[in-house]
PDB file of C-alpha atoms in Angstrom:
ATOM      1  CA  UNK Z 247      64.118  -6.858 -73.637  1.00  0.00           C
ATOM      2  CA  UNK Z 248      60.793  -8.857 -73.273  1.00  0.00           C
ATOM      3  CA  UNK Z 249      58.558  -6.331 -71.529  1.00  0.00           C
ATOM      4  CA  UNK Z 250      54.721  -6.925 -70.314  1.00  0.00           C
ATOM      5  CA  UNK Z 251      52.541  -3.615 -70.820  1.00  0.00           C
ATOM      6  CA  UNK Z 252      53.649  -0.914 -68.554  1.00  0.00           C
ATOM      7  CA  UNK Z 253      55.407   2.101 -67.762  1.00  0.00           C
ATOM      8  CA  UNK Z 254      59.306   1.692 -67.144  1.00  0.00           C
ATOM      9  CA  UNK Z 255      62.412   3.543 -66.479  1.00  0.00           C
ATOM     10  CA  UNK Z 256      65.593   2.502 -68.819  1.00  0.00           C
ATOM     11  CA  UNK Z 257      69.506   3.267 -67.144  1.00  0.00           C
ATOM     12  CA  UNK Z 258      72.116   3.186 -70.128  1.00  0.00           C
ATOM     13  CA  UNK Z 259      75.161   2.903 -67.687  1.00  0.00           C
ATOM     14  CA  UNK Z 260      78.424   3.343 -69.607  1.00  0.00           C
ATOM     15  CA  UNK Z 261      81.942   2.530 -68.172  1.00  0.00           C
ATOM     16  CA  UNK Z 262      82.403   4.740 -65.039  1.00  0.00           C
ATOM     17  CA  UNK Z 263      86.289   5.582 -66.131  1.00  0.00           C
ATOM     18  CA  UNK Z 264      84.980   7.010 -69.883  1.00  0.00           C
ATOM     19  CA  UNK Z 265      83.700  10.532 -70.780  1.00  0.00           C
ATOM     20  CA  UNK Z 266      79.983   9.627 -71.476  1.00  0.00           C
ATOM     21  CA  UNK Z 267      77.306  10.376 -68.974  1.00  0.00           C
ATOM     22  CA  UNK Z 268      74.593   7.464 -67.115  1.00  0.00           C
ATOM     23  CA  UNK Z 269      71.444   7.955 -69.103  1.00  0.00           C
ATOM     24  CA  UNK Z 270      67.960   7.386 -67.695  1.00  0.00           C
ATOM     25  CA  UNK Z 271      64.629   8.364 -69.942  1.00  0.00           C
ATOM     26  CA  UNK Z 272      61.302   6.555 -69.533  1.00  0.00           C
ATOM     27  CA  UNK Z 273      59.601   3.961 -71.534  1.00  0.00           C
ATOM     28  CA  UNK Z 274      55.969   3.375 -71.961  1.00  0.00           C
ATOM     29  CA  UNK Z 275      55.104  -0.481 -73.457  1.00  0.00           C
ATOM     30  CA  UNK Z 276      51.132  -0.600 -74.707  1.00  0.00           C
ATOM     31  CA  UNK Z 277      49.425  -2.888 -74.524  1.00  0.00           C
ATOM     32  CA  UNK Z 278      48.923  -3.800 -78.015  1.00  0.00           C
ATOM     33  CA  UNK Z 279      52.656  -2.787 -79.133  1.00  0.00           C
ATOM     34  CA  UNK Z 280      54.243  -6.158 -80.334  1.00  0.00           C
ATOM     35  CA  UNK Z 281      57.577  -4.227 -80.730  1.00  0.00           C
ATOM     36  CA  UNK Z 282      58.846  -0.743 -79.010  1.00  0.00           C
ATOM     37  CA  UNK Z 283      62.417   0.755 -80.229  1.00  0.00           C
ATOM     38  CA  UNK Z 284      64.288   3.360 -77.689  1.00  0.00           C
ATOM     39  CA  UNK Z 285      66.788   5.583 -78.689  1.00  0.00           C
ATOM     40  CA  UNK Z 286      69.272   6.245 -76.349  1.00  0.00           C
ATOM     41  CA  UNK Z 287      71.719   9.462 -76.829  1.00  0.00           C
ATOM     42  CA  UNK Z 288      74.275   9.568 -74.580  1.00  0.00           C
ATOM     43  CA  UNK Z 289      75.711  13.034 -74.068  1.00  0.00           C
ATOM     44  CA  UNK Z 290      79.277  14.020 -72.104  1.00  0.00           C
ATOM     45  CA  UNK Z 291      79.499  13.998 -68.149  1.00  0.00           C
ATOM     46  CA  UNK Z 292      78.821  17.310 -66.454  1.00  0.00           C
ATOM     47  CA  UNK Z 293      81.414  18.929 -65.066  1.00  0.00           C
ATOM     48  CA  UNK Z 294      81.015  19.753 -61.271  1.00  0.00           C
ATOM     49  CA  UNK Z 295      84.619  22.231 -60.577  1.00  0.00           C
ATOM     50  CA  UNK Z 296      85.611  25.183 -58.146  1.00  0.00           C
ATOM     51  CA  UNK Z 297      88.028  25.591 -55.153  1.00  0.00           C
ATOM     52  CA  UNK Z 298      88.473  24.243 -52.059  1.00  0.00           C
ATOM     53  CA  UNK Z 299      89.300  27.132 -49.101  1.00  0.00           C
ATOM     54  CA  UNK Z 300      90.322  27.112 -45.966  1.00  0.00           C
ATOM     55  CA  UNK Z 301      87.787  29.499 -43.105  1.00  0.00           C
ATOM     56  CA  UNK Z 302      89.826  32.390 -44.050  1.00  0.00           C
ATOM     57  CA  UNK Z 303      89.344  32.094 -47.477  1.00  0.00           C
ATOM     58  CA  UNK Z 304      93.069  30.434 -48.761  1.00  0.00           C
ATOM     59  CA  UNK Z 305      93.088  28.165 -51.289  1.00  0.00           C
ATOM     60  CA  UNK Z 306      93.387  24.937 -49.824  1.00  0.00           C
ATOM     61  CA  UNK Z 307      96.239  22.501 -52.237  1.00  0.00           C
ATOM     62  CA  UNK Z 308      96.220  18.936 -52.089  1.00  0.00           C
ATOM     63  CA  UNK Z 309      92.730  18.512 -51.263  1.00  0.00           C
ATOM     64  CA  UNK Z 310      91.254  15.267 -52.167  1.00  0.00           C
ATOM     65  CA  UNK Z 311      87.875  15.802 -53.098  1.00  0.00           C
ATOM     66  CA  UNK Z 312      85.270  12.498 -53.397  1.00  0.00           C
ATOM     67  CA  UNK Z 313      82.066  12.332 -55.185  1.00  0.00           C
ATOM     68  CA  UNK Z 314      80.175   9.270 -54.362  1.00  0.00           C
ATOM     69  CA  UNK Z 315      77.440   8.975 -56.198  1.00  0.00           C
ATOM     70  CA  UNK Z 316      74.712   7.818 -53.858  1.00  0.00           C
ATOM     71  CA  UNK Z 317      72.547   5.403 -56.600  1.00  0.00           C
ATOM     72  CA  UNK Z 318      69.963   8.312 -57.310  1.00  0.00           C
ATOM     73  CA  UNK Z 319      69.701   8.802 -61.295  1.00  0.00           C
ATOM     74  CA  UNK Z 320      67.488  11.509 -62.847  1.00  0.00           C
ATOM     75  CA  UNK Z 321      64.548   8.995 -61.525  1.00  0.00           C
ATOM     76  CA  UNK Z 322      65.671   8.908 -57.670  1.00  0.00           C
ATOM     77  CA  UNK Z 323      62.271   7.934 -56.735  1.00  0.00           C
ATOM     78  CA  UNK Z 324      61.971   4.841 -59.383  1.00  0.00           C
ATOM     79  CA  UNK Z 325      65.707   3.669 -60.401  1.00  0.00           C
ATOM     80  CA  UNK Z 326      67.603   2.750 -57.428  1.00  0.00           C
ATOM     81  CA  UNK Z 327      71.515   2.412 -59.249  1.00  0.00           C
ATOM     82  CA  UNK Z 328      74.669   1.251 -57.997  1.00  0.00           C
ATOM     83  CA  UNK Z 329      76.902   3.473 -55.973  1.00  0.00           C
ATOM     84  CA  UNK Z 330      80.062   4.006 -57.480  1.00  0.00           C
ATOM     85  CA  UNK Z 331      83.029   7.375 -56.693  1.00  0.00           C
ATOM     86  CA  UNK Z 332      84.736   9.939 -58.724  1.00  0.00           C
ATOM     87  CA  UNK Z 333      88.150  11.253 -57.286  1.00  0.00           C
ATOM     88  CA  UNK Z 334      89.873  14.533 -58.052  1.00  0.00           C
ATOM     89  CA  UNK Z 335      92.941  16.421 -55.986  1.00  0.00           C
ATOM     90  CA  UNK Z 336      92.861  19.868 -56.024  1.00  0.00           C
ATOM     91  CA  UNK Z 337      95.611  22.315 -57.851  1.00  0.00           C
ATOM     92  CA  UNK Z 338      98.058  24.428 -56.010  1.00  0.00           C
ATOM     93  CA  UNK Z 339      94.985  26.957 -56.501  1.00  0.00           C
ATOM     94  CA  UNK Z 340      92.980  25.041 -54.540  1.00  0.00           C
ATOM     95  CA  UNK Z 341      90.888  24.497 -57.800  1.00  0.00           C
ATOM     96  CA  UNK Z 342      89.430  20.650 -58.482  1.00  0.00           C
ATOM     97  CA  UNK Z 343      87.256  19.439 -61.395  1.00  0.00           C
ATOM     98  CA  UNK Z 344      85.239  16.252 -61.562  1.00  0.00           C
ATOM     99  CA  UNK Z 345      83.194  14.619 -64.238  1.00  0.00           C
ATOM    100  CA  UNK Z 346      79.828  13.208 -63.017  1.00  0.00           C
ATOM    101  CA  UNK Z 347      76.876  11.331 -64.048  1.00  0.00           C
ATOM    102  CA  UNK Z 348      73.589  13.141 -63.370  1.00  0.00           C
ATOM    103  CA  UNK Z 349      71.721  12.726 -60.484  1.00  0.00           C
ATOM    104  CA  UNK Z 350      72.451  12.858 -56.731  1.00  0.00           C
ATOM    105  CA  UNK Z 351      75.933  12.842 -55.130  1.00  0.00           C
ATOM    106  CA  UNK Z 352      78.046  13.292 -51.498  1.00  0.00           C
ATOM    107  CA  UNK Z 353      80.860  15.415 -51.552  1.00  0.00           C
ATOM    108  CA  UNK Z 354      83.979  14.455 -49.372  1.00  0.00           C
ATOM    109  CA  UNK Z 355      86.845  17.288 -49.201  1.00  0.00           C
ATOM    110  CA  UNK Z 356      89.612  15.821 -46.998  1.00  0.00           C
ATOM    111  CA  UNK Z 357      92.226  17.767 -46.864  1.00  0.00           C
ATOM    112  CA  UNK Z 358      95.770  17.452 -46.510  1.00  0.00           C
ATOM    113  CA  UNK Z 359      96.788  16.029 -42.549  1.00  0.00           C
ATOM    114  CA  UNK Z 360      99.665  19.314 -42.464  1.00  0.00           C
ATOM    115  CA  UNK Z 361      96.858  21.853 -42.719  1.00  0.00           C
ATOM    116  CA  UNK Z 362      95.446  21.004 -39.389  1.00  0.00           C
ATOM    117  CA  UNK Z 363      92.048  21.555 -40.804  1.00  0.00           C
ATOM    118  CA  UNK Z 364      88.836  19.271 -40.476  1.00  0.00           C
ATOM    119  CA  UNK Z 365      87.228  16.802 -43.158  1.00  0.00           C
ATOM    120  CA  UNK Z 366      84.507  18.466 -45.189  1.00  0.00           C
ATOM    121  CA  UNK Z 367      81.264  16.733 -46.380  1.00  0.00           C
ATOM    122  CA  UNK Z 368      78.300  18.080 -48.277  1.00  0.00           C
ATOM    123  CA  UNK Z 369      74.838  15.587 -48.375  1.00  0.00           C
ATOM    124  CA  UNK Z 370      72.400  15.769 -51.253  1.00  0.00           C
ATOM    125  CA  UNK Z 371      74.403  17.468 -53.812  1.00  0.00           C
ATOM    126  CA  UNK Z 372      72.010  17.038 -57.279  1.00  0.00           C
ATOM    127  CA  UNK Z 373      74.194  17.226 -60.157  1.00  0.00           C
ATOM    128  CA  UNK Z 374      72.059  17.986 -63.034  1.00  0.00           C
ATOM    129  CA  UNK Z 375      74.327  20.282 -65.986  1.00  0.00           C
ATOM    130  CA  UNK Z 376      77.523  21.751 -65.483  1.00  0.00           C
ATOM    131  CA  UNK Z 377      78.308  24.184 -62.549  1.00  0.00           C
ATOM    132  CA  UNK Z 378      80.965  25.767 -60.132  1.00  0.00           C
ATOM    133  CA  UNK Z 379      80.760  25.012 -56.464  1.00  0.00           C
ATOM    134  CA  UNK Z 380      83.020  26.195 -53.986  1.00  0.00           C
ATOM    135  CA  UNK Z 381      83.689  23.963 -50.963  1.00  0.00           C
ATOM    136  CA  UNK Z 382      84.877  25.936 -47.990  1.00  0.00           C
ATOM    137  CA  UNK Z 383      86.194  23.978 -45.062  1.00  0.00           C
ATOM    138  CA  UNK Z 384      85.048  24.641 -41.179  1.00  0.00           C
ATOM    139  CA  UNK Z 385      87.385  25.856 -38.483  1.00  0.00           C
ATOM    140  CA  UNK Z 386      88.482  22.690 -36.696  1.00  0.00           C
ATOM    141  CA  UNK Z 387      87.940  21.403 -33.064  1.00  0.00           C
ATOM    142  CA  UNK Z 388      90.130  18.839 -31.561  1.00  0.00           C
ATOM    143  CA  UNK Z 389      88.742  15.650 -30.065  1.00  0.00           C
ATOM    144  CA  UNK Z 390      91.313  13.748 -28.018  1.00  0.00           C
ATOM    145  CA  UNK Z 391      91.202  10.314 -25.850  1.00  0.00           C
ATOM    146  CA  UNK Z 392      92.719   7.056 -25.011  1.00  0.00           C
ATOM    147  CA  UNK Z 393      91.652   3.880 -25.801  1.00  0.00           C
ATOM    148  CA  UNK Z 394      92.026   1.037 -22.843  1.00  0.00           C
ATOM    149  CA  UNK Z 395      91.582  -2.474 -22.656  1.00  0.00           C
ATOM    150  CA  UNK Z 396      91.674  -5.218 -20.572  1.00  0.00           C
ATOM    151  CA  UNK Z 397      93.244  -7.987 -20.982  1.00  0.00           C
ATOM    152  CA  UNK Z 398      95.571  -6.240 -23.491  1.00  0.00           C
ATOM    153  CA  UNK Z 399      95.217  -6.671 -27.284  1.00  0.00           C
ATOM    154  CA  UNK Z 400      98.168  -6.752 -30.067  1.00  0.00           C
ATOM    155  CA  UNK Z 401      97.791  -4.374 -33.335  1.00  0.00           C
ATOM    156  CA  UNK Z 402      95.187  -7.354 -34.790  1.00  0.00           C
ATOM    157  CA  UNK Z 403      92.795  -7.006 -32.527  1.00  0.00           C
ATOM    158  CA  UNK Z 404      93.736 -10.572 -30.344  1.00  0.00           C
ATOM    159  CA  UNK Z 405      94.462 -10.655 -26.712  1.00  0.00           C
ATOM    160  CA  UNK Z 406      98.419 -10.557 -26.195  1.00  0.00           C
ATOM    161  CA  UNK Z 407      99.885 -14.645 -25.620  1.00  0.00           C
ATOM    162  CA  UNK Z 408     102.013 -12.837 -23.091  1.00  0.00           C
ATOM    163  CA  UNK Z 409      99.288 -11.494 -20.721  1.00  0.00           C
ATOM    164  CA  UNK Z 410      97.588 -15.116 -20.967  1.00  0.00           C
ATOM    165  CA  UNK Z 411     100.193 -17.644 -21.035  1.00  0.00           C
ATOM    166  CA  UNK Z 412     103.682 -18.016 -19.165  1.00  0.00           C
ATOM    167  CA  UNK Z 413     106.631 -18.860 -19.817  1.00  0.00           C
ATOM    168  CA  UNK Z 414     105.733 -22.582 -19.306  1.00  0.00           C
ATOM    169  CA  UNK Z 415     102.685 -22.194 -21.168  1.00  0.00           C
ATOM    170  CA  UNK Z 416     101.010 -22.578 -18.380  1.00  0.00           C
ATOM    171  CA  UNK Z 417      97.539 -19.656 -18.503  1.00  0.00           C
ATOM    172  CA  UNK Z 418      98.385 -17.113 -15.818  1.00  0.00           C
ATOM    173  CA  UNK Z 419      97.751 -13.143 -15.416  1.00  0.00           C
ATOM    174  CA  UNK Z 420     100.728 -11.466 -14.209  1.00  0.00           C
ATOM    175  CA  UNK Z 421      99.848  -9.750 -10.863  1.00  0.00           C
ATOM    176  CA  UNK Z 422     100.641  -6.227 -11.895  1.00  0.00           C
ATOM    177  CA  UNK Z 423      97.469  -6.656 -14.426  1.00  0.00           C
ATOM    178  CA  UNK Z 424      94.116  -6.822 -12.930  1.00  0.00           C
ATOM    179  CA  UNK Z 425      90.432  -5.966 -14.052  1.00  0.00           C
ATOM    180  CA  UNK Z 426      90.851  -2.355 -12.425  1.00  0.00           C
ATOM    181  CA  UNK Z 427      94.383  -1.557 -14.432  1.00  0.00           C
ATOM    182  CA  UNK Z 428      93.604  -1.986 -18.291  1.00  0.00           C
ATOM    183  CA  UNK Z 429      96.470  -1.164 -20.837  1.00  0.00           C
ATOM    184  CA  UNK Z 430      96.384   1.096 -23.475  1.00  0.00           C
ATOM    185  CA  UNK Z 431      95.298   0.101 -26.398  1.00  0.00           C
ATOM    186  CA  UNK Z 432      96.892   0.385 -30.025  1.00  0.00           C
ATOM    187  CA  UNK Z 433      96.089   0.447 -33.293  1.00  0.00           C
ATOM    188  CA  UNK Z 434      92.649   0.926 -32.693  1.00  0.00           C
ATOM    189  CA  UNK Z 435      90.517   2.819 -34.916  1.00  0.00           C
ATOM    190  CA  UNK Z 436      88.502   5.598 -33.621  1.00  0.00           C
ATOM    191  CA  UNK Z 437      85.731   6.960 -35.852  1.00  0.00           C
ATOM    192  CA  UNK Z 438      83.034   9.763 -35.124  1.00  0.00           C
ATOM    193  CA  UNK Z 439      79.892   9.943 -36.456  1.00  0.00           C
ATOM    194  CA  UNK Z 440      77.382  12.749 -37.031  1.00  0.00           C
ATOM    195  CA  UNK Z 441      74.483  12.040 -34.844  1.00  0.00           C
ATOM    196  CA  UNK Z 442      71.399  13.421 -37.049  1.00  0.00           C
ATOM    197  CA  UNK Z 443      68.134  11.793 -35.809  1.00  0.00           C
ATOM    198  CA  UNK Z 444      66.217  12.783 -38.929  1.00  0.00           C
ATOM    199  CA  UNK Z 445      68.679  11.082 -41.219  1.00  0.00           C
ATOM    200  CA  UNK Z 446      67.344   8.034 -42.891  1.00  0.00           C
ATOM    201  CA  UNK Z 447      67.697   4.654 -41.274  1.00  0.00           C
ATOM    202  CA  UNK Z 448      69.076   3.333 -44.043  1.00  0.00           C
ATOM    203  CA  UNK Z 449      71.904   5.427 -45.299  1.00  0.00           C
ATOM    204  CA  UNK Z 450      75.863   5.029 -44.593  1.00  0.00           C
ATOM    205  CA  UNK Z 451      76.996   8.272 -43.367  1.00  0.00           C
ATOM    206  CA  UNK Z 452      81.033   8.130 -43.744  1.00  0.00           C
ATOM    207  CA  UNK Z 453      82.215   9.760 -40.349  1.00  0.00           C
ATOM    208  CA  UNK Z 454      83.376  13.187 -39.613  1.00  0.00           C
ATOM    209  CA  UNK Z 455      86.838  12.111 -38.569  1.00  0.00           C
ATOM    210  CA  UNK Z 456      88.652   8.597 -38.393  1.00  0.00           C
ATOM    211  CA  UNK Z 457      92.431   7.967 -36.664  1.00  0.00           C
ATOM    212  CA  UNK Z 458      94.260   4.748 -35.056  1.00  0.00           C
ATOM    213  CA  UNK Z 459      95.790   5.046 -31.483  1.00  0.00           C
ATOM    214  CA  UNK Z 460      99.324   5.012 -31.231  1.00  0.00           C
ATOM    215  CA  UNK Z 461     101.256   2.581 -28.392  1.00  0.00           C
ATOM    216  CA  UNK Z 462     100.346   4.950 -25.805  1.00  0.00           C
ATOM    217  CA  UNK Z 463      96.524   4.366 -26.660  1.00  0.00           C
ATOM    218  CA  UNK Z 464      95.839   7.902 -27.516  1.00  0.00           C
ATOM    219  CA  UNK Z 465      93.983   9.544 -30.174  1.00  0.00           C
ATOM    220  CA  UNK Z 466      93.779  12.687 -31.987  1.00  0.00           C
ATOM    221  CA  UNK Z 467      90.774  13.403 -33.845  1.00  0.00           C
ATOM    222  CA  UNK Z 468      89.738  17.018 -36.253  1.00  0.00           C
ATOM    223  CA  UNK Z 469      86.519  17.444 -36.756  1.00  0.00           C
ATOM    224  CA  UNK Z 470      84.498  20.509 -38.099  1.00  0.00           C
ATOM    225  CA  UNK Z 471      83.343  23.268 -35.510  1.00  0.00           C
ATOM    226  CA  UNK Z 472      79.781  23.475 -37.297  1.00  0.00           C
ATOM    227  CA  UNK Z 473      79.210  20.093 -36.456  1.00  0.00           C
TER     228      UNK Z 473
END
């Protein structure tokens, strides 16, 4: 690199699928230096593992557990870096392991749909050497609803032909459907959000729960009881 004088972060970034951990160190460039050399060692990921359990304290199987590293290195403050996700499922012990880069990460647990229990999400995890971290999962509270609409929409979003046109293809709304009698609608999906006014303006919180309608228009929706 062709540097002026000054004080500078370097991020050696190796393939995200391989064993070898993101590397940030800083780098000072004098003024009267004509040539600087860096070594860069990179060293093996750290390993972020434990177990996944359910409010009464069963091991949870079948768990997918998510961490998405949020672009904060060992410099947060300095080297803004590219997102990018590791993805583990957990044992029949309710046990997962991941390999991470160090630096700052959110931690996704959604379990299996059967167990009836909520999605789990930890902010601000800082992964910085190897450690054990057990996730335990909320009791869950069910959120339920029906989507309407009006005119009617088909499962891509676009107002059904049959509501608007005849069978002469003449437009026309049949009298049985007015402004004050919308249909239910399908295939919609239904996402809610943690509302945390403090959070930064910025940031893409993934939401607490997500579902489609079914043909009847409703939804069914777990979400944690802490929340």
């Amino acid at each position: 690199f062709d540097l002026p004088a000054g004080e500078y972060i370097v991020s050696a970034m190796p393939p995200a699928a391989g064993d070898l951990a993101l590397l940030q160190q800083p780098l000072s460039v004098a003024p009267d230096r004509v040539e600087v050399t860096s070594a860069l060692r990179l060293a093996l990921r750290p390993e972020l593992s434990g177990w996944v359990l359910s409010p009464d304290a069963s091991p949870v199987a079948g768990a997918e557990v998510t961490a998405i590293f949020t672009g904060k290195g060992s410099y947060p403050t300095t080297s803004p870096l590219p997102e990018r996700s590791f993805i583990t499922t957990t044992d029949g012990d309710g046990a997962y392991d991941l390999r991470l880069d160090p630096g700052q990460y959110r931690i996704i647990v959604d379990p299996p749909v059967v167990s009836g229990l909520p999605r789990h999400i930890e902010h601000y995890v800082f992964v910085t050497s190897s450690e054990q971290r057990t996730l335990w999962l909320d009791k869950p509270v069910v959120v339920s609803g029906t989507v309407e609409a009006y005119p009617p929409i088909d499962a891509a979003g676009q107002v059904r032909p049959d509501v608007i046109y005849g069978a002469e293809g003449e437009p026309e709304v049949p009298p049985a459907i007015t402004p004050t009698t919308p249909l239910p609608a399908a295939d919609v999906k239904v996402e809610i959000y943690l509302h945390d006014p403090d959070a930064d303006p910025g940031e893409t919180l993934p939401p607490v729960a997500e579902g489609f309608t079914d043909d009847s228009g409703s939804y069914l929706l777990i979400l944690p009881a802490a929340e």
